[in-house]
Amino acid sequence: MDLDAYRRSAETFVSELTSAYYRHYAGLEAEYEIEPIYARHAGLFTRDAVSRLREHVAAAPTETDQQRRGRMLLDFAVEGTLGQATKALDAELARREADLSIEIDGERIGLRESAALQANEPRSEVRELVQQARLELTARELGPLYRELLEVQHATVSELGYGSYRAMCEQCKSLDLDRLKRQTDDFSAQTDTVYAPLLEPELQRSLGIGFGRLRRADIPRFFRAPNLDAWFPAQQLLPSLIETLRGLGIEASRQRGVTLDIERRPRKSPRAFCAPVRVPGEIYLVLAPVGGRDDYGVLFHESGHTEHYAHVDPSLPFEFRYLGDNGITETYAFLFQHLVENPRWLQRRLGIDDPSEIVCHARAQRLIYLRRYAAKLAYESELHGAQQELDKLAHRYAQLLGDALQIDWPEQTFLADVDPGFYSACYLRAWALEAHLRQHFEHCFGPLWFEQSQAGQMLKDLWRQGQRLTAEELLWELTGQTLRFSVLLADLRIEKPNPAC
């Protein structure tokens, strides 16, 4: 196998695929034209390619960059082979999701737009109507496609010689899912009794309801936090980011190849994203604003991704620029996002004298996310295990998510609410690494680290490495510490509750 030729073709494929993803989910093109891209690069994704890359990894010296690159290429080839097998289903799901709509109060709303409607709707009964309409459409129109997609993925993984989808992810991505699950299960157990009391005052402030009345349909509105709008004016959204970057020694206006896409479009995905078409050189940050604090959070999150990709050393090999452990880029995204709940940042950038209400709301929101994703990891471990019966997993999904958030959870999204490649593990490890990394920055540069160009230089040095290291390796090289999910207990002040919250 000519590895250099394989890498060149792989980089072209990733750029073309990411560009198609950007144009469709940014609402610029109605169709998600990925089948011709796979056809042009069919040689990348064959059983023979996977077999030869396995042999290359096995022959490489352990714990070397040669082995790292080989493992990343193998992961790419396996993921791409799965994508090749499901490309028509992926395209049809995207097309159907973009075309579907619901009717609320006599008005047709696109399925993708309905998430923003739910977040901005002050009436609980209307939020519930939106939720039920979304669930009905998901189950009827998208559910069969998601089921077929999962079945094809599992069958393809078996054909490639892996015992299960889960086993494939553990081997190709160097994930220790059992260890992570033990840590996240322990976190959930330790936060069980404080969860509802911690949320109660924040729900009262944001929604005017107690925890006992919370429903799944209310969560987007709670995250939207309309009671905090006055502190997060739309006109300060971009200036606050520009000034933050400037404090770190980064002039946003001078960054080549970075495009900020915040225009509203009917087909635009409600989920913000960063599309690194060429790393570095062509990066898109896509946001569909809904207003208030949530816009700040998602903008800063995606800016963390954007700055990471924009600063990657262009001389790095393809694997380290595009592939590797996505827990790394998610860590930088969470590091930036966390600024929006940092009391000192709120005082310095938005002039908020007493940000305690914002800090307490963010703490409650983060606890929801952490418990939800811990439950997703547990569910996906069962879903993608060697033995699974899909028809029985809808109830299991609702049970695990419902127990985690202590509310009734719908079964209809048990196949739609699944991120590919155990991305839930990337998020969970990134939340932990971000807490470790933030502590390191505060120790080195003080509580106003985000205004120190030296901190910016340290970030640039880390960004330049792309994703050569795993999350665990990066933390060890930087601080000599072991990645621990329990770091989030102290970070959330669960061990030492803050009376102000």
Short mmCIF file of C-alpha atoms in Angstrom, two decimals:
data_model
loop_
_atom_site.label_atom_id
_atom_site.label_comp_id
_atom_site.label_asym_id
_atom_site.label_seq_id
_atom_site.Cartn_x
_atom_site.Cartn_y
_atom_site.Cartn_z
CA MET A 1 0.00 0.00 0.00
CA ASP A 2 1.30 3.46 -0.97
CA LEU A 3 0.60 5.29 2.31
CA ASP A 4 1.58 8.72 0.96
CA ALA A 5 -0.87 8.40 -1.94
CA TYR A 6 -3.54 7.15 0.47
CA ARG A 7 -2.99 10.20 2.71
CA ARG A 8 -3.23 12.65 -0.20
CA SER A 9 -6.49 11.12 -1.38
CA ALA A 10 -7.80 11.02 2.19
CA GLU A 11 -7.13 14.72 2.73
CA THR A 12 -8.95 15.63 -0.48
CA PHE A 13 -11.89 13.43 0.54
CA VAL A 14 -12.17 14.99 4.02
CA SER A 15 -12.06 18.52 2.59
CA GLU A 16 -14.74 17.76 0.00
CA LEU A 17 -16.97 15.99 2.51
CA THR A 18 -16.65 18.79 5.09
CA SER A 19 -17.40 21.40 2.45
CA ALA A 20 -20.58 19.53 1.46
CA TYR A 21 -21.54 19.26 5.13
CA TYR A 22 -21.02 22.98 5.62
CA ARG A 23 -23.03 24.04 2.57
CA HIS A 24 -25.99 21.81 3.40
CA TYR A 25 -26.22 22.37 7.15
CA ALA A 26 -25.56 26.09 6.78
CA GLY A 27 -28.69 26.16 4.62
CA LEU A 28 -26.85 27.14 1.44
CA GLU A 29 -27.73 23.99 -0.51
CA ALA A 30 -30.88 21.91 -0.21
CA GLU A 31 -29.20 18.62 -1.08
CA TYR A 32 -26.46 16.91 0.86
CA GLU A 33 -24.45 15.69 -2.11
CA ILE A 34 -22.04 13.20 -0.58
CA GLU A 35 -22.51 10.12 -2.76
CA PRO A 36 -20.41 11.54 -5.65
CA ILE A 37 -17.64 12.36 -3.14
CA TYR A 38 -17.54 8.77 -1.91
CA ALA A 39 -17.60 7.55 -5.51
CA ARG A 40 -14.54 9.64 -6.39
CA HIS A 41 -12.62 8.19 -3.46
CA ALA A 42 -13.98 4.65 -3.36
CA GLY A 43 -10.48 3.18 -3.15
CA LEU A 44 -10.01 4.63 0.32
CA PHE A 45 -12.73 2.50 1.84
CA THR A 46 -12.33 -1.15 1.01
CA ARG A 47 -11.83 -4.24 3.12
CA ASP A 48 -8.39 -4.55 1.55
CA ALA A 49 -7.45 -1.00 2.67
CA VAL A 50 -8.64 -1.72 6.20
CA SER A 51 -6.72 -5.01 6.26
CA ARG A 52 -3.47 -3.43 5.04
CA LEU A 53 -3.74 -0.57 7.52
CA ARG A 54 -4.30 -3.07 10.33
CA GLU A 55 -1.10 -4.80 9.30
CA HIS A 56 0.73 -1.45 9.21
CA VAL A 57 -0.41 -0.61 12.76
CA ALA A 58 0.56 -4.04 14.05
CA ALA A 59 4.03 -3.75 12.51
CA ALA A 60 4.74 -0.20 13.77
CA PRO A 61 6.88 0.29 16.88
CA THR A 62 4.65 0.90 19.91
CA GLU A 63 4.08 4.40 21.27
CA THR A 64 5.64 6.08 18.23
CA ASP A 65 4.26 8.66 15.82
CA GLN A 66 4.39 5.99 13.14
CA GLN A 67 1.96 3.89 15.17
CA ARG A 68 -0.19 6.93 16.03
CA ARG A 69 -0.53 7.88 12.38
CA GLY A 70 -1.28 4.31 11.37
CA ARG A 71 -3.98 3.95 14.03
CA MET A 72 -5.55 7.24 12.96
CA LEU A 73 -5.55 6.16 9.31
CA LEU A 74 -7.11 2.84 10.28
CA ASP A 75 -9.82 4.64 12.22
CA PHE A 76 -10.39 6.90 9.21
CA ALA A 77 -10.62 3.92 6.85
CA VAL A 78 -13.09 2.06 9.07
CA GLU A 79 -15.23 5.16 9.64
CA GLY A 80 -15.13 5.88 5.92
CA THR A 81 -16.12 2.32 5.08
CA LEU A 82 -19.11 2.75 7.37
CA GLY A 83 -19.88 6.06 5.69
CA GLN A 84 -19.59 4.43 2.29
CA ALA A 85 -22.13 1.82 3.34
CA THR A 86 -24.56 4.41 4.74
CA LYS A 87 -24.00 7.38 2.43
CA ALA A 88 -27.40 7.10 0.73
CA LEU A 89 -29.13 6.85 4.11
CA ASP A 90 -27.16 9.84 5.45
CA ALA A 91 -28.13 11.93 2.43
CA GLU A 92 -31.79 10.93 2.68
CA LEU A 93 -31.88 11.68 6.42
CA ALA A 94 -30.41 15.14 5.81
CA ARG A 95 -32.82 15.84 2.93
CA ARG A 96 -35.87 14.66 4.83
CA GLU A 97 -34.92 16.52 8.00
CA ALA A 98 -34.46 19.73 6.01
CA ASP A 99 -37.84 19.33 4.26
CA LEU A 100 -39.97 18.30 7.24
CA SER A 101 -42.10 20.86 9.07
CA ILE A 102 -44.59 21.06 11.91
CA GLU A 103 -47.67 23.25 12.34
CA ILE A 104 -47.98 25.35 15.50
CA ASP A 105 -50.78 27.86 15.97
CA GLY A 106 -51.61 27.65 12.26
CA GLU A 107 -48.02 28.39 11.19
CA ARG A 108 -45.70 25.97 9.41
CA ILE A 109 -42.26 25.74 11.02
CA GLY A 110 -39.33 23.76 9.64
CA LEU A 111 -38.28 20.85 11.81
CA ARG A 112 -34.80 22.31 12.17
CA GLU A 113 -36.18 25.75 13.03
CA SER A 114 -38.51 24.29 15.64
CA ALA A 115 -35.68 23.89 18.13
CA ALA A 116 -35.18 27.67 18.17
CA LEU A 117 -38.96 28.15 18.48
CA GLN A 118 -39.01 25.86 21.51
CA ALA A 119 -36.15 27.77 23.12
CA ASN A 120 -37.85 31.13 22.58
CA GLU A 121 -41.43 30.07 23.46
CA PRO A 122 -42.53 31.41 26.89
CA ARG A 123 -45.67 29.22 27.10
CA SER A 124 -45.11 25.78 28.55
CA GLU A 125 -48.09 24.28 26.74
CA VAL A 126 -46.80 25.45 23.35
CA ARG A 127 -43.32 24.10 24.10
CA GLU A 128 -44.98 20.75 24.79
CA LEU A 129 -46.91 20.94 21.50
CA VAL A 130 -43.66 21.58 19.64
CA GLN A 131 -42.02 18.69 21.46
CA GLN A 132 -44.79 16.23 20.66
CA ALA A 133 -44.87 17.30 17.00
CA ARG A 134 -41.09 16.86 16.76
CA LEU A 135 -41.24 13.44 18.40
CA GLU A 136 -44.05 12.28 16.12
CA LEU A 137 -42.15 13.36 13.00
CA THR A 138 -38.92 11.80 14.26
CA ALA A 139 -40.58 8.46 14.98
CA ARG A 140 -42.65 8.33 11.77
CA GLU A 141 -40.41 9.94 9.15
CA LEU A 142 -36.87 9.58 10.47
CA GLY A 143 -37.04 6.57 12.80
CA PRO A 144 -37.03 3.88 10.07
CA LEU A 145 -34.01 5.52 8.42
CA TYR A 146 -32.11 5.71 11.71
CA ARG A 147 -32.90 2.04 12.34
CA GLU A 148 -31.63 1.01 8.91
CA LEU A 149 -28.55 3.18 9.37
CA LEU A 150 -27.66 1.49 12.64
CA GLU A 151 -28.28 -1.99 11.26
CA VAL A 152 -26.02 -1.30 8.27
CA GLN A 153 -23.30 0.09 10.54
CA HIS A 154 -23.37 -2.97 12.77
CA ALA A 155 -23.38 -5.38 9.83
CA THR A 156 -20.46 -3.56 8.17
CA VAL A 157 -18.41 -3.60 11.37
CA SER A 158 -18.99 -7.36 11.61
CA GLU A 159 -17.89 -7.83 8.00
CA LEU A 160 -14.66 -5.96 8.80
CA GLY A 161 -13.92 -8.51 11.51
CA TYR A 162 -14.76 -6.59 14.67
CA GLY A 163 -16.82 -8.20 17.44
CA SER A 164 -19.08 -5.18 17.76
CA TYR A 165 -19.34 -1.48 16.94
CA ARG A 166 -18.22 -0.75 20.49
CA ALA A 167 -15.18 -3.02 20.18
CA MET A 168 -14.27 -1.32 16.89
CA CYS A 169 -14.37 2.14 18.50
CA GLU A 170 -12.30 1.01 21.48
CA GLN A 171 -9.60 -0.48 19.25
CA CYS A 172 -9.46 2.17 16.52
CA LYS A 173 -9.83 5.20 18.81
CA SER A 174 -7.84 3.86 21.79
CA LEU A 175 -10.83 4.36 24.08
CA ASP A 176 -11.16 2.68 27.46
CA LEU A 177 -14.94 2.86 27.66
CA ASP A 178 -15.23 0.65 30.74
CA ARG A 179 -12.90 2.91 32.72
CA LEU A 180 -14.70 6.04 31.57
CA LYS A 181 -18.09 4.54 32.36
CA ARG A 182 -16.96 3.64 35.89
CA GLN A 183 -15.89 7.23 36.43
CA THR A 184 -19.05 8.77 34.98
CA ASP A 185 -21.28 6.33 36.87
CA ASP A 186 -19.52 7.37 40.08
CA PHE A 187 -20.01 11.04 39.19
CA SER A 188 -23.74 10.47 38.60
CA ALA A 189 -24.09 8.61 41.88
CA GLN A 190 -22.32 11.38 43.79
CA THR A 191 -24.55 14.06 42.26
CA ASP A 192 -27.87 12.21 42.60
CA THR A 193 -28.99 13.87 45.82
CA VAL A 194 -27.79 17.40 44.98
CA TYR A 195 -29.13 17.43 41.41
CA ALA A 196 -32.76 18.45 42.02
CA PRO A 197 -32.01 20.95 44.85
CA LEU A 198 -29.34 22.57 42.68
CA LEU A 199 -31.73 22.94 39.73
CA GLU A 200 -34.76 24.09 41.74
CA PRO A 201 -33.88 27.78 42.24
CA GLU A 202 -32.58 28.13 38.68
CA LEU A 203 -35.80 26.70 37.23
CA GLN A 204 -37.81 29.10 39.34
CA ARG A 205 -35.76 32.04 38.10
CA SER A 206 -35.70 31.01 34.42
CA LEU A 207 -39.05 29.33 33.90
CA GLY A 208 -41.10 30.12 36.98
CA ILE A 209 -41.58 26.41 37.75
CA GLY A 210 -40.23 24.01 40.34
CA PHE A 211 -38.26 20.87 39.58
CA GLY A 212 -41.38 18.72 40.01
CA ARG A 213 -42.97 20.35 36.97
CA LEU A 214 -39.95 20.15 34.68
CA ARG A 215 -40.53 18.33 31.37
CA ARG A 216 -38.28 17.40 28.46
CA ALA A 217 -39.91 20.16 26.41
CA ASP A 218 -38.78 22.80 28.92
CA ILE A 219 -35.06 22.09 28.74
CA PRO A 220 -34.32 24.16 25.57
CA ARG A 221 -36.08 27.11 27.19
CA PHE A 222 -34.13 26.62 30.39
CA PHE A 223 -30.87 26.55 28.46
CA ARG A 224 -32.02 29.66 26.59
CA ALA A 225 -32.32 31.44 30.02
CA PRO A 226 -34.46 34.41 28.91
CA ASN A 227 -34.19 35.97 32.36
CA LEU A 228 -30.51 36.59 31.63
CA ASP A 229 -31.05 38.33 28.29
CA ALA A 230 -30.45 41.84 29.61
CA TRP A 231 -26.86 40.88 30.46
CA PHE A 232 -26.13 39.35 27.05
CA PRO A 233 -27.04 41.95 24.42
CA ALA A 234 -26.85 40.86 20.80
CA GLN A 235 -24.74 43.86 19.86
CA GLN A 236 -21.99 42.73 22.26
CA LEU A 237 -21.85 39.16 20.97
CA LEU A 238 -19.10 39.57 18.39
CA PRO A 239 -17.22 42.40 20.16
CA SER A 240 -16.91 40.31 23.31
CA LEU A 241 -15.31 37.50 21.31
CA ILE A 242 -13.00 39.84 19.40
CA GLU A 243 -11.81 41.47 22.64
CA THR A 244 -11.28 38.10 24.29
CA LEU A 245 -9.16 36.91 21.38
CA ARG A 246 -7.23 40.19 21.45
CA GLY A 247 -6.50 39.68 25.14
CA LEU A 248 -4.88 36.36 24.18
CA GLY A 249 -2.84 38.05 21.47
CA ILE A 250 -5.07 37.01 18.55
CA GLU A 251 -6.37 39.63 16.10
CA ALA A 252 -9.53 38.15 14.61
CA SER A 253 -9.60 40.63 11.71
CA ARG A 254 -6.19 39.43 10.55
CA GLN A 255 -7.01 35.74 10.52
CA ARG A 256 -7.01 34.42 6.99
CA GLY A 257 -9.32 31.65 5.97
CA VAL A 258 -11.75 31.98 8.90
CA THR A 259 -15.38 32.73 8.00
CA LEU A 260 -18.11 33.52 10.55
CA ASP A 261 -21.55 32.53 9.22
CA ILE A 262 -24.34 33.86 11.48
CA GLU A 263 -27.00 34.68 8.88
CA ARG A 264 -30.50 33.26 9.40
CA ARG A 265 -31.68 30.79 6.73
CA PRO A 266 -34.81 28.59 6.73
CA ARG A 267 -32.86 25.37 6.14
CA LYS A 268 -29.97 26.23 8.43
CA SER A 269 -29.31 23.70 11.16
CA PRO A 270 -30.15 24.97 14.67
CA ARG A 271 -27.02 23.25 15.92
CA ALA A 272 -23.96 25.49 15.70
CA PHE A 273 -20.87 23.88 14.23
CA CYS A 274 -17.36 24.47 12.99
CA ALA A 275 -16.49 23.11 9.54
CA PRO A 276 -12.71 22.79 9.02
CA VAL A 277 -12.67 22.33 5.25
CA ARG A 278 -8.88 22.82 5.05
CA VAL A 279 -6.73 22.68 8.19
CA PRO A 280 -5.48 25.30 8.45
CA GLY A 281 -6.69 27.66 5.71
CA GLU A 282 -10.47 27.33 5.30
CA ILE A 283 -12.53 27.18 8.47
CA TYR A 284 -16.24 28.03 8.82
CA LEU A 285 -17.96 28.86 12.10
CA VAL A 286 -21.72 28.46 11.68
CA LEU A 287 -24.28 29.81 14.15
CA ALA A 288 -28.06 30.29 13.96
CA PRO A 289 -28.65 32.92 16.66
CA VAL A 290 -31.62 32.50 18.98
CA GLY A 291 -30.73 35.33 21.36
CA GLY A 292 -29.32 35.80 24.83
CA ARG A 293 -26.71 33.89 26.81
CA ASP A 294 -27.03 30.74 24.71
CA ASP A 295 -25.73 32.55 21.64
CA TYR A 296 -22.64 33.58 23.59
CA GLY A 297 -22.07 30.02 24.79
CA VAL A 298 -22.32 28.40 21.37
CA LEU A 299 -20.32 31.15 19.64
CA PHE A 300 -17.46 30.80 22.10
CA HIS A 301 -17.64 27.00 21.94
CA GLU A 302 -17.34 26.97 18.16
CA SER A 303 -14.66 29.66 18.36
CA GLY A 304 -12.57 27.29 20.44
CA HIS A 305 -12.77 24.76 17.60
CA THR A 306 -12.11 27.44 15.01
CA GLU A 307 -9.01 28.85 16.70
CA HIS A 308 -7.65 25.36 17.24
CA TYR A 309 -7.95 24.42 13.57
CA ALA A 310 -6.80 27.84 12.36
CA HIS A 311 -3.55 27.57 14.33
CA VAL A 312 -2.61 23.98 13.46
CA ASP A 313 0.92 23.75 12.08
CA PRO A 314 0.47 23.35 8.30
CA SER A 315 3.61 21.23 8.12
CA LEU A 316 2.09 18.49 10.28
CA PRO A 317 1.12 15.26 8.53
CA PHE A 318 -2.48 14.85 7.42
CA GLU A 319 -3.38 12.56 10.34
CA PHE A 320 -2.41 15.05 13.05
CA ARG A 321 -4.14 17.97 11.29
CA TYR A 322 -7.47 16.28 10.52
CA LEU A 323 -7.78 13.05 12.48
CA GLY A 324 -6.99 11.86 15.99
CA ASP A 325 -8.80 12.24 19.31
CA ASN A 326 -11.63 14.75 18.95
CA GLY A 327 -11.63 15.05 22.73
CA ILE A 328 -8.77 17.49 22.12
CA THR A 329 -10.65 19.99 19.95
CA GLU A 330 -13.72 19.66 22.19
CA THR A 331 -11.53 20.61 25.16
CA TYR A 332 -10.54 23.89 23.52
CA ALA A 333 -14.19 24.51 22.64
CA PHE A 334 -15.26 24.00 26.28
CA LEU A 335 -12.36 26.15 27.50
CA PHE A 336 -13.70 29.10 25.49
CA GLN A 337 -17.32 28.32 26.29
CA HIS A 338 -16.58 28.29 30.01
CA LEU A 339 -15.53 31.94 29.82
CA VAL A 340 -19.20 32.87 29.38
CA GLU A 341 -19.83 31.61 32.91
CA ASN A 342 -16.55 32.90 34.37
CA PRO A 343 -17.44 35.71 36.84
CA ARG A 344 -14.25 37.64 36.08
CA TRP A 345 -14.81 37.43 32.33
CA LEU A 346 -18.41 38.56 32.80
CA GLN A 347 -17.23 41.54 34.80
CA ARG A 348 -14.39 42.48 32.44
CA ARG A 349 -16.08 41.86 29.08
CA LEU A 350 -19.75 42.57 29.75
CA GLY A 351 -19.49 44.92 32.73
CA ILE A 352 -21.66 42.77 35.01
CA ASP A 353 -20.98 43.76 38.62
CA ASP A 354 -22.74 40.79 40.23
CA PRO A 355 -22.72 37.77 37.88
CA SER A 356 -23.78 35.24 40.56
CA GLU A 357 -27.15 34.55 38.93
CA ILE A 358 -25.43 33.75 35.62
CA VAL A 359 -22.82 31.58 37.30
CA CYS A 360 -25.43 29.58 39.20
CA HIS A 361 -27.55 29.01 36.09
CA ALA A 362 -24.51 27.85 34.13
CA ARG A 363 -23.59 25.47 36.94
CA ALA A 364 -27.05 23.89 36.81
CA GLN A 365 -26.97 23.65 33.02
CA ARG A 366 -23.56 22.01 33.04
CA LEU A 367 -24.73 19.43 35.58
CA ILE A 368 -27.63 18.53 33.26
CA TYR A 369 -25.22 18.04 30.37
CA LEU A 370 -22.78 15.94 32.39
CA ARG A 371 -25.45 13.63 33.79
CA ARG A 372 -27.17 13.37 30.40
CA TYR A 373 -23.97 12.40 28.60
CA ALA A 374 -22.99 9.94 31.31
CA ALA A 375 -26.35 8.26 30.68
CA LYS A 376 -25.80 8.43 26.90
CA LEU A 377 -22.47 6.66 27.32
CA ALA A 378 -24.16 3.90 29.31
CA TYR A 379 -26.95 3.57 26.75
CA GLU A 380 -24.67 3.61 23.71
CA SER A 381 -22.45 0.99 25.35
CA GLU A 382 -25.48 -1.31 25.39
CA LEU A 383 -26.74 -0.23 21.97
CA HIS A 384 -23.40 -0.93 20.30
CA GLY A 385 -22.48 -4.03 22.29
CA ALA A 386 -22.16 -7.50 20.86
CA GLN A 387 -25.69 -8.50 21.89
CA GLN A 388 -28.48 -6.00 21.34
CA GLU A 389 -32.16 -6.13 20.38
CA LEU A 390 -33.23 -2.77 19.04
CA ASP A 391 -36.91 -3.12 19.92
CA LYS A 392 -36.05 -3.49 23.61
CA LEU A 393 -33.66 -0.55 23.69
CA ALA A 394 -36.24 2.22 23.31
CA HIS A 395 -37.45 1.59 26.86
CA ARG A 396 -33.88 1.23 28.11
CA TYR A 397 -32.92 4.57 26.53
CA ALA A 398 -35.87 6.36 28.15
CA GLN A 399 -35.09 4.71 31.49
CA LEU A 400 -31.40 5.66 31.55
CA LEU A 401 -31.92 9.24 30.37
CA GLY A 402 -34.98 9.67 32.55
CA ASP A 403 -33.18 8.42 35.65
CA ALA A 404 -30.21 10.69 34.94
CA LEU A 405 -32.31 13.85 34.57
CA GLN A 406 -35.04 12.66 36.97
CA ILE A 407 -37.85 13.44 34.51
CA ASP A 408 -39.94 11.44 32.03
CA TRP A 409 -37.85 10.98 28.88
CA PRO A 410 -39.37 10.11 25.48
CA GLU A 411 -38.56 6.83 23.76
CA GLN A 412 -38.99 8.14 20.20
CA THR A 413 -35.43 9.48 19.91
CA PHE A 414 -33.67 6.29 21.03
CA LEU A 415 -31.98 5.94 17.62
CA ALA A 416 -31.82 9.61 16.62
CA ASP A 417 -30.09 10.67 19.85
CA VAL A 418 -26.92 8.70 19.09
CA ASP A 419 -23.65 10.34 18.10
CA PRO A 420 -21.41 8.35 15.73
CA GLY A 421 -18.14 6.85 16.87
CA PHE A 422 -18.92 7.13 20.59
CA TYR A 423 -18.60 10.90 20.39
CA SER A 424 -20.25 10.97 23.81
CA ALA A 425 -16.91 9.70 25.14
CA CYS A 426 -15.13 12.62 23.43
CA TYR A 427 -17.42 15.11 25.14
CA LEU A 428 -17.12 13.50 28.56
CA ARG A 429 -13.32 13.30 28.44
CA ALA A 430 -13.16 16.85 27.07
CA TRP A 431 -15.24 18.22 29.96
CA ALA A 432 -12.78 16.64 32.36
CA LEU A 433 -9.68 17.76 30.43
CA GLU A 434 -11.03 21.31 30.17
CA ALA A 435 -11.36 21.53 33.95
CA HIS A 436 -7.78 20.26 34.37
CA LEU A 437 -6.50 22.62 31.67
CA ARG A 438 -8.33 25.67 33.04
CA GLN A 439 -6.85 25.01 36.49
CA HIS A 440 -3.40 24.85 34.88
CA PHE A 441 -3.91 28.19 33.12
CA GLU A 442 -5.15 29.84 36.31
CA HIS A 443 -2.16 28.47 38.21
CA CYS A 444 0.31 29.70 35.57
CA PHE A 445 -1.25 33.05 34.63
CA GLY A 446 -3.75 33.93 37.35
CA PRO A 447 -7.55 34.26 37.32
CA LEU A 448 -7.41 36.72 34.42
CA TRP A 449 -5.51 34.27 32.22
CA PHE A 450 -7.80 35.11 29.30
CA GLU A 451 -6.21 38.59 29.18
CA GLN A 452 -2.63 37.33 29.13
CA SER A 453 -0.79 37.06 25.83
CA GLN A 454 1.47 34.46 27.46
CA ALA A 455 -1.60 32.26 28.00
CA GLY A 456 -2.51 32.86 24.37
CA GLN A 457 0.97 31.73 23.36
CA MET A 458 0.62 28.56 25.41
CA LEU A 459 -2.69 27.88 23.69
CA LYS A 460 -1.16 28.51 20.27
CA ASP A 461 1.62 26.06 21.10
CA LEU A 462 -0.97 23.44 22.04
CA TRP A 463 -3.12 24.21 18.99
CA ARG A 464 -0.12 23.83 16.67
CA GLN A 465 0.05 20.13 17.61
CA GLY A 466 -3.35 19.47 16.05
CA GLN A 467 -4.59 16.20 17.52
CA ARG A 468 -1.35 14.28 17.64
CA LEU A 469 -1.95 13.30 21.27
CA THR A 470 -4.95 11.82 23.03
CA ALA A 471 -6.65 13.79 25.79
CA GLU A 472 -4.93 11.64 28.39
CA GLU A 473 -1.50 12.08 26.78
CA LEU A 474 -1.85 15.84 26.41
CA LEU A 475 -2.71 16.32 30.08
CA TRP A 476 0.17 14.08 31.17
CA GLU A 477 2.70 15.89 28.96
CA LEU A 478 1.50 19.32 30.10
CA THR A 479 0.99 18.77 33.82
CA GLY A 480 2.00 15.20 34.75
CA GLN A 481 -1.59 14.57 35.89
CA THR A 482 -3.92 11.67 35.11
CA LEU A 483 -7.23 12.54 33.48
CA ARG A 484 -9.96 12.12 36.11
CA PHE A 485 -13.67 12.76 35.62
CA SER A 486 -13.98 13.39 39.35
CA VAL A 487 -12.25 16.74 38.83
CA LEU A 488 -15.68 18.03 37.80
CA LEU A 489 -17.14 17.48 41.27
CA ALA A 490 -14.89 20.13 42.77
CA ASP A 491 -15.19 22.31 39.65
CA LEU A 492 -18.97 22.37 40.09
CA ARG A 493 -18.55 22.91 43.84
CA ILE A 494 -20.50 19.74 44.53
CA GLU A 495 -18.07 18.76 47.28
CA LYS A 496 -18.18 22.26 48.78
CA PRO A 497 -21.55 23.77 47.81
CA ASN A 498 -21.69 27.48 47.23
CA PRO A 499 -24.42 28.98 49.46
CA ALA A 500 -25.00 31.71 46.85
CA CYS A 501 -26.29 29.05 44.46
#
